[in-house]
PDB file of C-alpha atoms and ligand atoms in Angstrom:
ATOM      1  CA  MET Y  28       0.000   0.000   0.000  1.00 61.00           C
ATOM      2  CA  ALA Y  29       1.213   3.553  -0.748  1.00 67.00           C
ATOM      3  CA  THR Y  30       2.720   5.413   2.202  1.00 80.00           C
ATOM      4  CA  ASN Y  31       0.947   8.431   3.677  1.00 92.00           C
ATOM      5  CA  THR Y  32       3.414  10.142   5.978  1.00 96.00           C
ATOM      6  CA  LEU Y  33       0.597  12.381   7.265  1.00 96.00           C
ATOM      7  CA  ASN Y  34      -0.885   9.294   8.924  1.00 95.00           C
ATOM      8  CA  SER Y  35       2.185   8.581  11.015  1.00 96.00           C
ATOM      9  CA  PRO Y  36       1.303   8.800  14.747  1.00 96.00           C
ATOM     10  CA  GLN Y  37       4.008  11.402  15.442  1.00 96.00           C
ATOM     11  CA  ILE Y  38       2.646  13.750  12.742  1.00 97.00           C
ATOM     12  CA  ILE Y  39      -1.002  13.223  13.734  1.00 97.00           C
ATOM     13  CA  GLN Y  40      -0.119  14.115  17.346  1.00 97.00           C
ATOM     14  CA  LEU Y  41       1.986  17.098  16.304  1.00 98.00           C
ATOM     15  CA  LEU Y  42      -0.663  18.551  13.961  1.00 98.00           C
ATOM     16  CA  ASP Y  43      -3.337  18.043  16.654  1.00 97.00           C
ATOM     17  CA  ARG Y  44      -1.191  19.913  19.169  1.00 97.00           C
ATOM     18  CA  LEU Y  45      -0.433  22.748  16.717  1.00 98.00           C
ATOM     19  CA  SER Y  46      -4.122  23.025  15.863  1.00 97.00           C
ATOM     20  CA  ILE Y  47      -5.032  23.384  19.575  1.00 97.00           C
ATOM     21  CA  GLU Y  48      -2.293  26.026  19.915  1.00 96.00           C
ATOM     22  CA  ALA Y  49      -3.716  27.930  16.931  1.00 96.00           C
ATOM     23  CA  ASP Y  50      -7.245  27.792  18.389  1.00 96.00           C
ATOM     24  CA  ARG Y  51      -5.981  29.175  21.706  1.00 96.00           C
ATOM     25  CA  SER Y  52      -4.290  32.093  19.943  1.00 95.00           C
ATOM     26  CA  LYS Y  53      -7.488  33.258  18.238  1.00 94.00           C
ATOM     27  CA  PRO Y  54      -8.314  35.981  20.834  1.00 95.00           C
ATOM     28  CA  ALA Y  55      -4.778  37.450  20.464  1.00 93.00           C
ATOM     29  CA  LEU Y  56      -5.148  37.383  16.672  1.00 92.00           C
ATOM     30  CA  GLN Y  57      -8.553  39.036  16.939  1.00 93.00           C
ATOM     31  CA  ALA Y  58      -7.038  41.791  19.102  1.00 92.00           C
ATOM     32  CA  VAL Y  59      -4.451  42.588  16.399  1.00 89.00           C
ATOM     33  CA  ALA Y  60      -7.144  42.431  13.693  1.00 90.00           C
ATOM     34  CA  GLU Y  61      -9.191  44.997  15.613  1.00 91.00           C
ATOM     35  CA  SER Y  62      -6.236  47.256  16.465  1.00 90.00           C
ATOM     36  CA  ASP Y  63      -4.976  50.376  14.688  1.00 85.00           C
ATOM     37  CA  ALA Y  64      -2.289  48.182  13.093  1.00 86.00           C
ATOM     38  CA  SER Y  65      -4.796  46.132  11.074  1.00 87.00           C
ATOM     39  CA  HIS Y  66      -4.356  48.330   7.992  1.00 87.00           C
ATOM     40  CA  LEU Y  67      -0.708  47.139   7.830  1.00 86.00           C
ATOM     41  CA  LEU Y  68      -1.883  43.665   6.718  1.00 89.00           C
ATOM     42  CA  THR Y  69      -1.520  44.641   3.066  1.00 88.00           C
ATOM     43  CA  SER Y  70       1.368  47.097   3.446  1.00 89.00           C
ATOM     44  CA  LYS Y  71       4.318  46.814   1.071  1.00 91.00           C
ATOM     45  CA  THR Y  72       6.561  48.747   3.474  1.00 90.00           C
ATOM     46  CA  ASN Y  73       5.452  48.240   7.101  1.00 91.00           C
ATOM     47  CA  TYR Y  74       4.827  44.493   6.968  1.00 94.00           C
ATOM     48  CA  ARG Y  75       7.677  43.820   9.402  1.00 93.00           C
ATOM     49  CA  GLN Y  76       5.955  45.921  12.049  1.00 92.00           C
ATOM     50  CA  PHE Y  77       2.660  44.091  11.432  1.00 92.00           C
ATOM     51  CA  TYR Y  78       4.149  40.592  11.662  1.00 94.00           C
ATOM     52  CA  GLY Y  79       6.144  41.655  14.741  1.00 94.00           C
ATOM     53  CA  LEU Y  80       2.781  41.984  16.517  1.00 93.00           C
ATOM     54  CA  LEU Y  81       1.986  38.430  15.405  1.00 95.00           C
ATOM     55  CA  LYS Y  82       5.325  36.878  16.296  1.00 95.00           C
ATOM     56  CA  ASP Y  83       3.858  34.526  18.932  1.00 95.00           C
ATOM     57  CA  ILE Y  84       0.779  33.655  16.886  1.00 96.00           C
ATOM     58  CA  PRO Y  85       0.956  30.579  14.611  1.00 96.00           C
ATOM     59  CA  LEU Y  86      -1.422  31.654  11.762  1.00 95.00           C
ATOM     60  CA  PRO Y  87      -1.408  28.212  10.124  1.00 96.00           C
ATOM     61  CA  VAL Y  88      -3.219  27.137   6.980  1.00 95.00           C
ATOM     62  CA  SER Y  89      -6.401  25.188   7.738  1.00 93.00           C
ATOM     63  CA  ARG Y  90      -6.351  21.379   7.760  1.00 94.00           C
ATOM     64  CA  GLU Y  91      -8.311  21.451   4.493  1.00 93.00           C
ATOM     65  CA  THR Y  92      -5.707  23.672   2.850  1.00 94.00           C
ATOM     66  CA  GLY Y  93      -2.930  21.526   4.337  1.00 96.00           C
ATOM     67  CA  ASN Y  94      -4.496  18.388   2.868  1.00 96.00           C
ATOM     68  CA  LEU Y  95      -4.902  20.173  -0.470  1.00 95.00           C
ATOM     69  CA  LEU Y  96      -1.201  21.127  -0.410  1.00 97.00           C
ATOM     70  CA  TYR Y  97      -0.337  17.488   0.271  1.00 98.00           C
ATOM     71  CA  MET Y  98      -2.571  16.282  -2.592  1.00 97.00           C
ATOM     72  CA  LEU Y  99      -1.261  18.804  -5.118  1.00 97.00           C
ATOM     73  CA  THR Y 100       2.337  18.021  -4.223  1.00 98.00           C
ATOM     74  CA  ARG Y 101       1.676  14.294  -4.602  1.00 98.00           C
ATOM     75  CA  SER Y 102      -0.385  14.513  -7.762  1.00 97.00           C
ATOM     76  CA  THR Y 103       2.142  16.738  -9.543  1.00 96.00           C
ATOM     77  CA  ARG Y 104       5.032  14.582  -8.241  1.00 97.00           C
ATOM     78  CA  ALA Y 105       6.699  17.821  -7.133  1.00 98.00           C
ATOM     79  CA  GLN Y 106      10.304  17.684  -5.989  1.00 98.00           C
ATOM     80  CA  HIS Y 107      11.277  21.348  -5.671  1.00 98.00           C
ATOM     81  CA  ILE Y 108       9.048  23.618  -3.600  1.00 98.00           C
ATOM     82  CA  LEU Y 109       9.348  27.173  -2.386  1.00 98.00           C
ATOM     83  CA  GLU Y 110       7.312  28.644   0.462  1.00 98.00           C
ATOM     84  CA  PHE Y 111       6.962  32.315   1.376  1.00 98.00           C
ATOM     85  CA  GLY Y 112       5.958  32.483   5.077  1.00 98.00           C
ATOM     86  CA  THR Y 113       6.904  29.578   7.391  1.00 98.00           C
ATOM     87  CA  SER Y 114       5.565  30.665  10.792  1.00 98.00           C
ATOM     88  CA  PHE Y 115       5.531  27.527  13.026  1.00 98.00           C
ATOM     89  CA  GLY Y 116       5.862  25.249   9.996  1.00 98.00           C
ATOM     90  CA  VAL Y 117       2.370  23.762   9.662  1.00 98.00           C
ATOM     91  CA  SER Y 118       2.052  24.154   5.873  1.00 98.00           C
ATOM     92  CA  THR Y 119       5.694  23.070   5.578  1.00 98.00           C
ATOM     93  CA  ILE Y 120       4.832  19.814   7.360  1.00 98.00           C
ATOM     94  CA  TYR Y 121       2.093  19.013   4.799  1.00 98.00           C
ATOM     95  CA  LEU Y 122       4.382  19.888   1.870  1.00 98.00           C
ATOM     96  CA  ALA Y 123       7.385  17.997   3.245  1.00 98.00           C
ATOM     97  CA  ALA Y 124       5.253  14.926   4.058  1.00 98.00           C
ATOM     98  CA  ALA Y 125       4.161  14.869   0.409  1.00 98.00           C
ATOM     99  CA  LEU Y 126       7.759  15.234  -0.780  1.00 98.00           C
ATOM    100  CA  ARG Y 127       8.714  12.277   1.438  1.00 98.00           C
ATOM    101  CA  ASP Y 128       5.919  10.217  -0.131  1.00 98.00           C
ATOM    102  CA  ASN Y 129       7.006  11.350  -3.611  1.00 97.00           C
ATOM    103  CA  GLY Y 130      10.390   9.771  -2.905  1.00 97.00           C
ATOM    104  CA  GLY Y 131      12.274  12.913  -1.835  1.00 97.00           C
ATOM    105  CA  GLY Y 132      12.890  16.531  -2.768  1.00 98.00           C
ATOM    106  CA  ARG Y 133      13.539  19.885  -1.156  1.00 98.00           C
ATOM    107  CA  ILE Y 134      11.542  22.811   0.215  1.00 98.00           C
ATOM    108  CA  ILE Y 135      12.996  26.255   0.682  1.00 98.00           C
ATOM    109  CA  THR Y 136      10.868  28.150   3.191  1.00 98.00           C
ATOM    110  CA  THR Y 137      11.269  31.719   4.422  1.00 98.00           C
ATOM    111  CA  GLU Y 138      10.660  33.412   7.778  1.00 98.00           C
ATOM    112  CA  PHE Y 139      11.948  36.669   9.241  1.00 98.00           C
ATOM    113  CA  GLU Y 140      10.863  36.208  12.871  1.00 98.00           C
ATOM    114  CA  PRO Y 141      13.769  34.285  14.497  1.00 98.00           C
ATOM    115  CA  THR Y 142      11.598  32.706  17.219  1.00 98.00           C
ATOM    116  CA  LYS Y 143       9.153  31.446  14.585  1.00 98.00           C
ATOM    117  CA  ALA Y 144      11.965  30.007  12.458  1.00 98.00           C
ATOM    118  CA  ALA Y 145      13.261  28.197  15.575  1.00 98.00           C
ATOM    119  CA  ARG Y 146       9.812  26.806  16.369  1.00 98.00           C
ATOM    120  CA  ALA Y 147       9.360  25.660  12.777  1.00 98.00           C
ATOM    121  CA  ARG Y 148      12.733  23.912  12.909  1.00 98.00           C
ATOM    122  CA  GLY Y 149      11.683  22.158  16.141  1.00 98.00           C
ATOM    123  CA  ASN Y 150       8.324  21.077  14.700  1.00 98.00           C
ATOM    124  CA  LEU Y 151       9.849  19.797  11.455  1.00 98.00           C
ATOM    125  CA  THR Y 152      12.465  17.895  13.443  1.00 98.00           C
ATOM    126  CA  GLU Y 153       9.729  16.349  15.593  1.00 98.00           C
ATOM    127  CA  ALA Y 154       7.852  15.419  12.399  1.00 98.00           C
ATOM    128  CA  GLY Y 155      10.977  13.674  11.072  1.00 98.00           C
ATOM    129  CA  LEU Y 156      10.950  15.910   7.975  1.00 98.00           C
ATOM    130  CA  ILE Y 157      13.683  18.484   8.610  1.00 98.00           C
ATOM    131  CA  ASP Y 158      16.088  16.757   6.187  1.00 98.00           C
ATOM    132  CA  LEU Y 159      13.821  17.912   3.312  1.00 98.00           C
ATOM    133  CA  VAL Y 160      13.625  21.541   4.420  1.00 98.00           C
ATOM    134  CA  GLU Y 161      15.872  24.587   4.175  1.00 98.00           C
ATOM    135  CA  ILE Y 162      14.615  27.442   6.367  1.00 98.00           C
ATOM    136  CA  ARG Y 163      15.919  30.774   5.076  1.00 98.00           C
ATOM    137  CA  GLU Y 164      15.846  33.280   7.921  1.00 98.00           C
ATOM    138  CA  GLY Y 165      15.412  36.945   7.052  1.00 98.00           C
ATOM    139  CA  ASP Y 166      13.232  38.997   4.735  1.00 98.00           C
ATOM    140  CA  ALA Y 167      12.224  36.799   1.795  1.00 98.00           C
ATOM    141  CA  LEU Y 168      12.797  39.714  -0.575  1.00 97.00           C
ATOM    142  CA  GLU Y 169      16.483  39.309   0.306  1.00 97.00           C
ATOM    143  CA  THR Y 170      16.776  35.586   1.030  1.00 98.00           C
ATOM    144  CA  LEU Y 171      15.107  34.710  -2.286  1.00 98.00           C
ATOM    145  CA  ALA Y 172      17.275  37.112  -4.279  1.00 96.00           C
ATOM    146  CA  HIS Y 173      19.932  34.395  -4.762  1.00 94.00           C
ATOM    147  CA  ASP Y 174      20.544  30.626  -4.840  1.00 96.00           C
ATOM    148  CA  LEU Y 175      17.159  29.551  -6.132  1.00 97.00           C
ATOM    149  CA  PRO Y 176      16.738  26.082  -7.636  1.00 96.00           C
ATOM    150  CA  GLU Y 177      16.912  25.965 -11.423  1.00 97.00           C
ATOM    151  CA  THR Y 178      13.391  24.541 -11.454  1.00 97.00           C
ATOM    152  CA  LEU Y 179      10.446  24.947  -9.104  1.00 98.00           C
ATOM    153  CA  ASP Y 180       7.421  22.645  -9.262  1.00 98.00           C
ATOM    154  CA  LEU Y 181       5.259  24.374  -6.660  1.00 98.00           C
ATOM    155  CA  VAL Y 182       5.262  27.712  -4.836  1.00 98.00           C
ATOM    156  CA  LEU Y 183       3.162  28.588  -1.777  1.00 98.00           C
ATOM    157  CA  LEU Y 184       2.708  32.291  -1.045  1.00 98.00           C
ATOM    158  CA  ASP Y 185       1.641  32.811   2.594  1.00 98.00           C
ATOM    159  CA  GLY Y 186       3.756  35.718   3.906  1.00 97.00           C
ATOM    160  CA  ALA Y 187       3.134  39.479   3.815  1.00 97.00           C
ATOM    161  CA  LYS Y 188       0.196  39.964   1.450  1.00 95.00           C
ATOM    162  CA  GLY Y 189       1.524  43.190  -0.089  1.00 95.00           C
ATOM    163  CA  LEU Y 190       4.588  41.308  -1.363  1.00 97.00           C
ATOM    164  CA  TYR Y 191       3.005  38.449  -3.328  1.00 97.00           C
ATOM    165  CA  ALA Y 192       3.590  40.086  -6.717  1.00 96.00           C
ATOM    166  CA  ASP Y 193       7.211  40.982  -5.812  1.00 97.00           C
ATOM    167  CA  ILE Y 194       7.976  37.474  -4.538  1.00 98.00           C
ATOM    168  CA  LEU Y 195       6.472  35.969  -7.681  1.00 97.00           C
ATOM    169  CA  LYS Y 196       8.780  38.169  -9.776  1.00 95.00           C
ATOM    170  CA  ARG Y 197      11.760  36.947  -7.706  1.00 96.00           C
ATOM    171  CA  VAL Y 198      11.048  33.272  -8.372  1.00 97.00           C
ATOM    172  CA  GLU Y 199       9.361  33.413 -11.772  1.00 95.00           C
ATOM    173  CA  ALA Y 200      12.451  32.437 -13.767  1.00 96.00           C
ATOM    174  CA  SER Y 201      12.549  29.077 -11.943  1.00 97.00           C
ATOM    175  CA  LEU Y 202       8.895  28.190 -12.599  1.00 97.00           C
ATOM    176  CA  ARG Y 203       8.683  25.452 -15.202  1.00 96.00           C
ATOM    177  CA  PRO Y 204       5.684  25.206 -17.540  1.00 96.00           C
ATOM    178  CA  GLY Y 205       3.019  23.285 -15.601  1.00 96.00           C
ATOM    179  CA  SER Y 206       4.280  24.395 -12.186  1.00 98.00           C
ATOM    180  CA  LEU Y 207       1.738  25.615  -9.616  1.00 98.00           C
ATOM    181  CA  VAL Y 208       1.597  28.811  -7.582  1.00 98.00           C
ATOM    182  CA  LEU Y 209      -0.784  28.734  -4.600  1.00 98.00           C
ATOM    183  CA  ALA Y 210      -1.521  32.011  -2.866  1.00 97.00           C
ATOM    184  CA  ASP Y 211      -3.339  32.067   0.478  1.00 96.00           C
ATOM    185  CA  ASP Y 212      -5.643  35.049   1.092  1.00 94.00           C
ATOM    186  CA  ALA Y 213      -4.784  36.286  -2.398  1.00 94.00           C
ATOM    187  CA  HIS Y 214      -7.687  38.763  -2.352  1.00 91.00           C
ATOM    188  CA  HIS Y 215      -5.512  40.928  -0.093  1.00 93.00           C
ATOM    189  CA  CYS Y 216      -3.066  41.371  -2.983  1.00 93.00           C
ATOM    190  CA  PRO Y 217      -4.954  42.650  -6.045  1.00 93.00           C
ATOM    191  CA  GLU Y 218      -1.638  43.345  -7.812  1.00 94.00           C
ATOM    192  CA  PHE Y 219      -0.790  39.628  -7.628  1.00 95.00           C
ATOM    193  CA  VAL Y 220      -4.290  38.504  -8.676  1.00 95.00           C
ATOM    194  CA  SER Y 221      -4.294  40.744 -11.746  1.00 94.00           C
ATOM    195  CA  GLN Y 222      -0.756  39.559 -12.584  1.00 93.00           C
ATOM    196  CA  VAL Y 223      -1.751  35.872 -12.677  1.00 95.00           C
ATOM    197  CA  ARG Y 224      -5.175  36.461 -14.223  1.00 93.00           C
ATOM    198  CA  SER Y 225      -3.943  38.848 -16.898  1.00 89.00           C
ATOM    199  CA  ASP Y 226      -4.500  37.799 -20.491  1.00 68.00           C
ATOM    200  CA  GLU Y 227      -0.814  37.629 -21.361  1.00 75.00           C
ATOM    201  CA  GLY Y 228      -1.185  33.860 -21.348  1.00 85.00           C
ATOM    202  CA  ARG Y 229       1.650  33.204 -18.931  1.00 92.00           C
ATOM    203  CA  TYR Y 230      -0.619  31.776 -16.211  1.00 95.00           C
ATOM    204  CA  LEU Y 231      -3.950  30.032 -15.997  1.00 95.00           C
ATOM    205  CA  SER Y 232      -5.487  31.037 -12.662  1.00 95.00           C
ATOM    206  CA  VAL Y 233      -8.597  30.242 -10.632  1.00 94.00           C
ATOM    207  CA  PRO Y 234      -9.867  31.073  -7.140  1.00 93.00           C
ATOM    208  CA  LEU Y 235     -10.133  27.872  -5.142  1.00 89.00           C
ATOM    209  CA  ALA Y 236     -11.065  26.549  -1.696  1.00 72.00           C
ATOM    210  CA  GLY Y 237     -12.078  29.728   0.081  1.00 70.00           C
ATOM    211  CA  ASP Y 238      -9.306  32.276  -0.080  1.00 85.00           C
ATOM    212  CA  LEU Y 239      -6.766  30.343  -2.128  1.00 93.00           C
ATOM    213  CA  GLU Y 240      -5.775  31.337  -5.672  1.00 95.00           C
ATOM    214  CA  MET Y 241      -4.262  28.551  -7.773  1.00 96.00           C
ATOM    215  CA  SER Y 242      -2.251  29.501 -10.845  1.00 96.00           C
ATOM    216  CA  MET Y 243      -0.429  27.323 -13.321  1.00 96.00           C
ATOM    217  CA  ARG Y 244       2.563  28.561 -15.257  1.00 96.00           C
ATOM    218  CA  MET Y 245       1.750  28.066 -18.930  1.00 93.00           C
ATOM    219  CA  ALA Y 246       5.016  28.927 -20.628  1.00 83.00           C
TER     220      ALA Y 246
HETATM  221  C1  LIG S   8       0.350  33.373   7.600  1.00 94.82           C
HETATM  222  S1  LIG S   8       1.898  33.076   8.339  1.00 94.82           S
HETATM  223  C2  LIG S   8       2.477  31.605   7.543  1.00 94.82           C
HETATM  224  C3  LIG S   8       1.761  30.372   8.001  1.00 94.82           C
HETATM  225  C4  LIG S   8       2.392  29.089   7.506  1.00 94.82           C
HETATM  226  N1  LIG S   8       2.444  29.055   6.059  1.00 94.82           N
HETATM  227  C5  LIG S   8       1.607  27.902   8.039  1.00 94.82           C
HETATM  228  O1  LIG S   8       0.651  27.463   7.385  1.00 94.82           O
HETATM  229  O2  LIG S   8       1.938  27.432   9.127  1.00 94.82           O
HETATM  230  C6  LIG S   8       2.922  34.285   7.568  1.00 94.82           C
HETATM  231  C7  LIG S   8       4.354  34.264   8.063  1.00 94.82           C
HETATM  232  O3  LIG S   8       5.173  34.931   7.112  1.00 94.82           O
HETATM  233  C8  LIG S   8       6.170  35.666   7.787  1.00 94.82           C
HETATM  234  N2  LIG S   8       6.573  36.731   6.863  1.00 94.82           N
HETATM  235  C9  LIG S   8       5.792  37.746   6.416  1.00 94.82           C
HETATM  236  N3  LIG S   8       6.460  38.503   5.541  1.00 94.82           N
HETATM  237  C10 LIG S   8       7.703  37.970   5.424  1.00 94.82           C
HETATM  238  C11 LIG S   8       8.862  38.318   4.672  1.00 94.82           C
HETATM  239  N4  LIG S   8       8.875  39.400   3.877  1.00 94.82           N
HETATM  240  N5  LIG S   8       9.954  37.531   4.762  1.00 94.82           N
HETATM  241  C12 LIG S   8       9.952  36.444   5.588  1.00 94.82           C
HETATM  242  N6  LIG S   8       8.886  36.078   6.345  1.00 94.82           N
HETATM  243  C13 LIG S   8       7.767  36.827   6.260  1.00 94.82           C
HETATM  244  C14 LIG S   8       5.482  36.136   9.067  1.00 94.82           C
HETATM  245  O4  LIG S   8       6.387  36.419  10.115  1.00 94.82           O
HETATM  246  C15 LIG S   8       4.551  34.973   9.386  1.00 94.82           C
HETATM  247  O5  LIG S   8       5.138  34.079  10.308  1.00 94.82           O
END
């Protein structure tokens, strides 16, 4: 029978624990959402300040989105993945589990809050998946400016919303025809949405599963 790393007891327990942690942090998240800083969510310049307020809050993708990431990684037989926005590493766990079940590969993931990068490293180690993951610490605009893989099969955008279009430009040269770009809460970045839905024929793009935009590189 085919392996499903997500069903391993250590990952089930870890994802359950991280889900409880995320539920407990909802009041703190709500407080930031209702504060004067909420307008910084889509900022292209003050995103560091905004995410500083969220540095102890996990902000993970939902289980449904996590399972979708696993399925898309498996079904496309992806080997090279890039993630913008690691946080505590929940989405990275789903992606890395799929890489494991694909027979191997590598994820580059990016996080500028040092305590979050450390927690992600701990969680990925506990999941037994850290050997597939490179965590680039620092602002992704800088850490993705060099040493990208020649080819990327899948990109997940889940960091500062105002930067989606800029991050896509950074990594675009590595996207092979047929590769997928998934953008969480893409409606917060109209510049990105119009980029991937434009009629230049470089992407085919559809809104999917709530707030997720899925785009395929055409050529
Ligand atoms: C929504 S959370 C990511 C959640 C994660 N994908 C998951 O499912 O567990 C966004 C994260 O991106 C980080 N981030 C935002 N902008 C960034 C940037 N420019 N460079 C690096 N990290 C960034 C934030 O600190 C935050 O932890």
